[in-house]
Amino acid sequence: MLTVVLAPFFAALAAPWLVRRLDRRASFVLALVPVAIFAWTLSRLDAFAAGLTDVTPWVPGLDVALAFRLDGLSGLFVLLISGIGTLVVLYAGGYLAGHPMLGRFFVFLMLFMGAMLGLVLADDLIALFVFWELTSLASYLLVGFQSEKPAARRAALQALLITGTGGLALLAGLILAAIAGGSWRLSDLVLAGEAIRGHGLYLPAMGLIVLGSFTKSAQWPFHSWLPGAMQAPTPVSAYLHSATMVKAGVYLLARLDPAFGGTAAWTTTLLVIGGITMLAGLVLALLETDLKLVLAWTTVSALGALVFLIGPATEDSARAAMAFLLTHALYKGALFMAAGNVDHEAGTRDLRDLSGLVRAMPITFAATAVSSASMAGFPLSLGWVSKAITKAAAIEAGGFVPVAVVTFATLLLVAIAGVVAIEPFLGRKSEAAKEAHEAPPSMLVGPLALASLSLLFGLFPDLVSDAVLAPAASAVAGVPLAVEAKVIKPFDWTLGLTLVAFAAGAALYVLWQRRAELWRDRLEPVLSRGPDAGYDHALVGLARLAAWQTRLWQPGLLHRYTAATFAVIVVATLAALFRGDLRLAFPLDGLRLIEIAVMALTAAAAIVAAIATTRLLAVTALGMVGIGVALIFMLFGAPDLAITQFMVETLVVVLLALVLVRLPGFRLSATADRPRALHAAIAGATGLLVIVLLLGVLAEPFDSRLSEWFARTSVPEAFGHNIVNVILVDFRAIDTLGEIIVVFAAALAGLAAIAARATRRGAR
């Protein structure tokens, strides 16, 4: 499985070279990678029920592994990612033929594919999070591919900020889930559902995981980034909306449903947010005139429907969610590719400028018609089969509301299917249609293949129900399930309700054609204040907050930084001390008069340095403090440290005195920005804290294991008899290297400042 995940990343490395050699034909070579992954997954259909595991150590010291698991749920996603990915790669070769950045595009696309495969196959929580963030990064690159457009840059940044923020919440939630479940493996957490739901961390873990999933899968109120992502080229839109990133949140909710589902908090949150997102997406789809945006809002609605179906955590809801997941992937991928064909060949995707394309683009129309029928849930399509399973899940959820929501969504979907399939293709030829022609074969394979599968699986649902949908639903429910998919069902009240919804949707479409512009104008003031505008206001507010806190915390005054740093250290350390058991020792026996004199001299020099009003007096007093410390070293048997301290203090005092003499204004500043009383309090508290800590350390018995280890290993392992040197150079080599780098960087900065001053003098 590691090879399956890494293959697209290696393909990404080879993509630029292939494009330089083969141009658009490189898509045929790159498509072999997802084709091989698709074939590999198909060959393991029989293992979906039991599951396959592959573990490769990654960070053994932290017990982090590249652990992958292939079961019914991840297998369904791998089939969609690789199967639709193959068609998207072929489609991109035709859609972007001649584009100067085609090689770069394939790099981003293959990275996206590999990240998504790693996400759905990952069984280790840390690996899952890494791939989760890689999908956000890859989508940022794809959405902003046309970086010369300000709208594309804005959309890419919006997607990255929203999904990236959700990713941080997800990381915290996964950590809490691992603590509650006692494991960092998803497969273990699924089996530890009872322990997780009964743990005190359940609610915060659930809230954070749901938040991360909602941002990724564009749930209200985080949905605005997904329609904005339509700035990406159509191959990206087709892949993003059908099989990849937007389904990642749905995947995680479905994966964790056995562990977190079944509680009122889980069910209510998913039902409410999923229902709002589902209906809001459909209403907003009707208000759009851009064909891709219509489809984008229906994706938002479909993601809401999937969350809505996962919410009840029942067996029927698991069946319905998996059936609709497959249905949506097939029809949405086909519809986006068809929309790309219309835009590519007619020169526009504005529905107000499109009509009569059926003669110029009959194959695209056929794929659009079949896929739109599946989206609406018409008979003989896979949408009809999944609609029946969804109705059963709504009835099992209980109450009037779930059935009403599903019925109303069906009504709106019928009207939207009319907008997508009828308006661009039927009717009088528009100006755009007069110059249009059918797309090249590479751009027709994708929509035709996916539309044909929607029709094939609708007529013969047993082809996927037992081998694919049943293992996936079983993984979501946590128990073995069978999926009964019927093409023809006896007439009952649910079928009658569906037929009524079909008729009402057709009537709404006819009415919508006449009143659409009026309703758009009336709702525009309301929609302009929606979540997308809220995102812009949030960015402005964040910038203002950053400017305010920068003025507060970074005024360029060193004494304020120092005071804040020591204040935080004092408060944090005192909080830790009060929570612990602190014992103090007062070793006053054997204290000599000379030691008292040296300490008094050092303390007096420190006080003088603090209250000095001239720079020269302050520097001199600081030098006395350093000499006092050197004397303490001498008194306690550290002559080498004492000599070093004497040399450093003497040199520092001399150099500072020479520099300060050359500075104007030889007195220290006494501005109002120096609250001396506050600074004195912080300094006193810091000193007392250090005294308390030292007395606490002295109260503990001396542990000589480390010093004995240094003495024992210095010669045989580091080949040095001077233990201090060995510690600095070998055992603490990285620490010492860091100190050297700091000194070196400071020296370079000083050299640059001197050189700049010399340059300015030369210029004058």
Short mmCIF file of N, CA, C and O in Angstrom, two decimals, residues 4-48:
data_model
loop_
_atom_site.label_atom_id
_atom_site.label_comp_id
_atom_site.label_asym_id
_atom_site.label_seq_id
_atom_site.Cartn_x
_atom_site.Cartn_y
_atom_site.Cartn_z
N VAL A 4 1.38 2.21 -3.48
CA VAL A 4 0.19 2.84 -4.05
C VAL A 4 0.15 4.33 -3.71
O VAL A 4 -0.15 5.17 -4.54
N VAL A 5 0.48 4.65 -2.45
CA VAL A 5 0.44 6.04 -2.02
C VAL A 5 1.57 6.85 -2.64
O VAL A 5 1.38 8.01 -3.04
N LEU A 6 2.75 6.26 -2.73
CA LEU A 6 3.91 7.01 -3.22
C LEU A 6 3.95 7.13 -4.74
O LEU A 6 4.61 8.04 -5.27
N ALA A 7 3.26 6.24 -5.46
CA ALA A 7 3.33 6.25 -6.92
C ALA A 7 2.96 7.61 -7.52
O ALA A 7 3.67 8.13 -8.40
N PRO A 8 1.86 8.25 -7.11
CA PRO A 8 1.55 9.57 -7.68
C PRO A 8 2.61 10.62 -7.38
O PRO A 8 2.83 11.53 -8.20
N PHE A 9 3.28 10.53 -6.23
CA PHE A 9 4.32 11.51 -5.92
C PHE A 9 5.51 11.34 -6.86
O PHE A 9 6.10 12.33 -7.30
N PHE A 10 5.87 10.10 -7.16
CA PHE A 10 6.94 9.88 -8.14
C PHE A 10 6.51 10.33 -9.54
O PHE A 10 7.32 10.87 -10.31
N ALA A 11 5.23 10.12 -9.86
CA ALA A 11 4.71 10.60 -11.15
C ALA A 11 4.79 12.12 -11.22
O ALA A 11 5.05 12.69 -12.29
N ALA A 12 4.55 12.79 -10.08
CA ALA A 12 4.65 14.25 -10.06
C ALA A 12 6.07 14.71 -10.38
O ALA A 12 6.27 15.71 -11.08
N LEU A 13 7.07 13.97 -9.89
CA LEU A 13 8.46 14.32 -10.20
C LEU A 13 8.77 14.17 -11.68
O LEU A 13 9.55 14.95 -12.25
N ALA A 14 8.15 13.17 -12.30
CA ALA A 14 8.44 12.91 -13.72
C ALA A 14 7.59 13.76 -14.66
O ALA A 14 7.89 13.84 -15.85
N ALA A 15 6.53 14.38 -14.16
CA ALA A 15 5.58 15.08 -15.02
C ALA A 15 6.21 16.17 -15.88
O ALA A 15 5.95 16.23 -17.10
N PRO A 16 7.02 17.09 -15.33
CA PRO A 16 7.60 18.14 -16.20
C PRO A 16 8.43 17.58 -17.34
O PRO A 16 8.36 18.06 -18.48
N TRP A 17 9.23 16.54 -17.03
CA TRP A 17 10.06 15.94 -18.08
C TRP A 17 9.18 15.29 -19.15
O TRP A 17 9.45 15.42 -20.36
N LEU A 18 8.12 14.61 -18.75
CA LEU A 18 7.22 13.98 -19.71
C LEU A 18 6.53 15.01 -20.59
O LEU A 18 6.36 14.81 -21.81
N VAL A 19 6.12 16.13 -20.01
CA VAL A 19 5.45 17.16 -20.80
C VAL A 19 6.41 17.78 -21.80
O VAL A 19 6.04 18.07 -22.94
N ARG A 20 7.66 17.99 -21.38
CA ARG A 20 8.64 18.54 -22.32
C ARG A 20 8.87 17.58 -23.49
O ARG A 20 9.08 18.02 -24.64
N ARG A 21 8.83 16.28 -23.23
CA ARG A 21 9.08 15.29 -24.27
C ARG A 21 7.85 15.01 -25.13
O ARG A 21 7.96 14.86 -26.35
N LEU A 22 6.69 14.93 -24.49
CA LEU A 22 5.49 14.43 -25.18
C LEU A 22 4.39 15.47 -25.32
O LEU A 22 3.38 15.20 -25.97
N ASP A 23 4.54 16.62 -24.68
CA ASP A 23 3.52 17.66 -24.69
C ASP A 23 2.21 17.11 -24.11
O ASP A 23 2.23 16.44 -23.09
N ARG A 24 1.09 17.31 -24.77
CA ARG A 24 -0.20 16.90 -24.22
C ARG A 24 -0.33 15.38 -24.11
O ARG A 24 -1.11 14.87 -23.31
N ARG A 25 0.46 14.65 -24.91
CA ARG A 25 0.40 13.18 -24.85
C ARG A 25 0.97 12.64 -23.55
O ARG A 25 0.81 11.45 -23.23
N ALA A 26 1.62 13.50 -22.76
CA ALA A 26 2.11 13.06 -21.46
C ALA A 26 0.97 12.61 -20.56
O ALA A 26 1.17 11.80 -19.65
N SER A 27 -0.23 13.13 -20.82
CA SER A 27 -1.37 12.73 -19.99
C SER A 27 -1.65 11.23 -20.11
O SER A 27 -2.08 10.60 -19.14
N PHE A 28 -1.39 10.65 -21.28
CA PHE A 28 -1.62 9.21 -21.46
C PHE A 28 -0.64 8.39 -20.61
O PHE A 28 -1.01 7.34 -20.08
N VAL A 29 0.59 8.86 -20.50
CA VAL A 29 1.58 8.16 -19.69
C VAL A 29 1.26 8.33 -18.20
O VAL A 29 1.28 7.36 -17.43
N LEU A 30 0.95 9.55 -17.79
CA LEU A 30 0.65 9.81 -16.38
C LEU A 30 -0.62 9.08 -15.95
O LEU A 30 -0.74 8.67 -14.78
N ALA A 31 -1.57 8.91 -16.87
CA ALA A 31 -2.81 8.22 -16.51
C ALA A 31 -2.58 6.75 -16.18
O ALA A 31 -3.44 6.12 -15.55
N LEU A 32 -1.44 6.20 -16.60
CA LEU A 32 -1.16 4.81 -16.27
C LEU A 32 -1.02 4.59 -14.76
O LEU A 32 -1.29 3.48 -14.27
N VAL A 33 -0.61 5.63 -14.04
CA VAL A 33 -0.44 5.48 -12.59
C VAL A 33 -1.78 5.25 -11.91
O VAL A 33 -1.96 4.25 -11.19
N PRO A 34 -2.78 6.13 -12.08
CA PRO A 34 -4.08 5.83 -11.45
C PRO A 34 -4.76 4.59 -12.02
O PRO A 34 -5.50 3.91 -11.29
N VAL A 35 -4.51 4.27 -13.29
CA VAL A 35 -5.07 3.05 -13.85
C VAL A 35 -4.53 1.83 -13.10
O VAL A 35 -5.28 0.90 -12.74
N ALA A 36 -3.23 1.83 -12.84
CA ALA A 36 -2.62 0.71 -12.11
C ALA A 36 -3.18 0.62 -10.69
O ALA A 36 -3.45 -0.47 -10.18
N ILE A 37 -3.36 1.76 -10.04
CA ILE A 37 -3.91 1.77 -8.68
C ILE A 37 -5.35 1.26 -8.70
O ILE A 37 -5.76 0.48 -7.82
N PHE A 38 -6.12 1.66 -9.70
CA PHE A 38 -7.51 1.20 -9.83
C PHE A 38 -7.55 -0.31 -10.01
O PHE A 38 -8.35 -1.01 -9.37
N ALA A 39 -6.68 -0.83 -10.89
CA ALA A 39 -6.65 -2.27 -11.13
C ALA A 39 -6.21 -3.02 -9.87
O ALA A 39 -6.75 -4.08 -9.54
N TRP A 40 -5.22 -2.47 -9.17
CA TRP A 40 -4.75 -3.10 -7.93
C TRP A 40 -5.88 -3.18 -6.91
O TRP A 40 -6.05 -4.19 -6.23
N THR A 41 -6.66 -2.13 -6.79
CA THR A 41 -7.77 -2.12 -5.83
C THR A 41 -8.87 -3.09 -6.24
O THR A 41 -9.43 -3.80 -5.40
N LEU A 42 -9.19 -3.11 -7.53
CA LEU A 42 -10.21 -4.06 -8.00
C LEU A 42 -9.81 -5.50 -7.71
O LEU A 42 -10.67 -6.34 -7.39
N SER A 43 -8.54 -5.79 -7.82
CA SER A 43 -8.09 -7.16 -7.59
C SER A 43 -8.21 -7.57 -6.12
O SER A 43 -8.06 -8.75 -5.80
N ARG A 44 -8.47 -6.61 -5.25
CA ARG A 44 -8.57 -6.89 -3.82
C ARG A 44 -9.97 -6.63 -3.28
O ARG A 44 -10.15 -6.41 -2.07
N LEU A 45 -10.97 -6.68 -4.14
CA LEU A 45 -12.34 -6.48 -3.69
C LEU A 45 -12.76 -7.50 -2.64
O LEU A 45 -13.48 -7.18 -1.69
N ASP A 46 -12.30 -8.72 -2.80
CA ASP A 46 -12.68 -9.77 -1.86
C ASP A 46 -12.12 -9.53 -0.46
O ASP A 46 -12.65 -10.08 0.52
N ALA A 47 -11.08 -8.71 -0.36
CA ALA A 47 -10.46 -8.46 0.94
C ALA A 47 -11.06 -7.24 1.64
O ALA A 47 -10.65 -6.92 2.77
N PHE A 48 -12.00 -6.55 0.99
CA PHE A 48 -12.57 -5.35 1.59
C PHE A 48 -13.23 -5.65 2.94
O PHE A 48 -13.12 -4.87 3.88
#
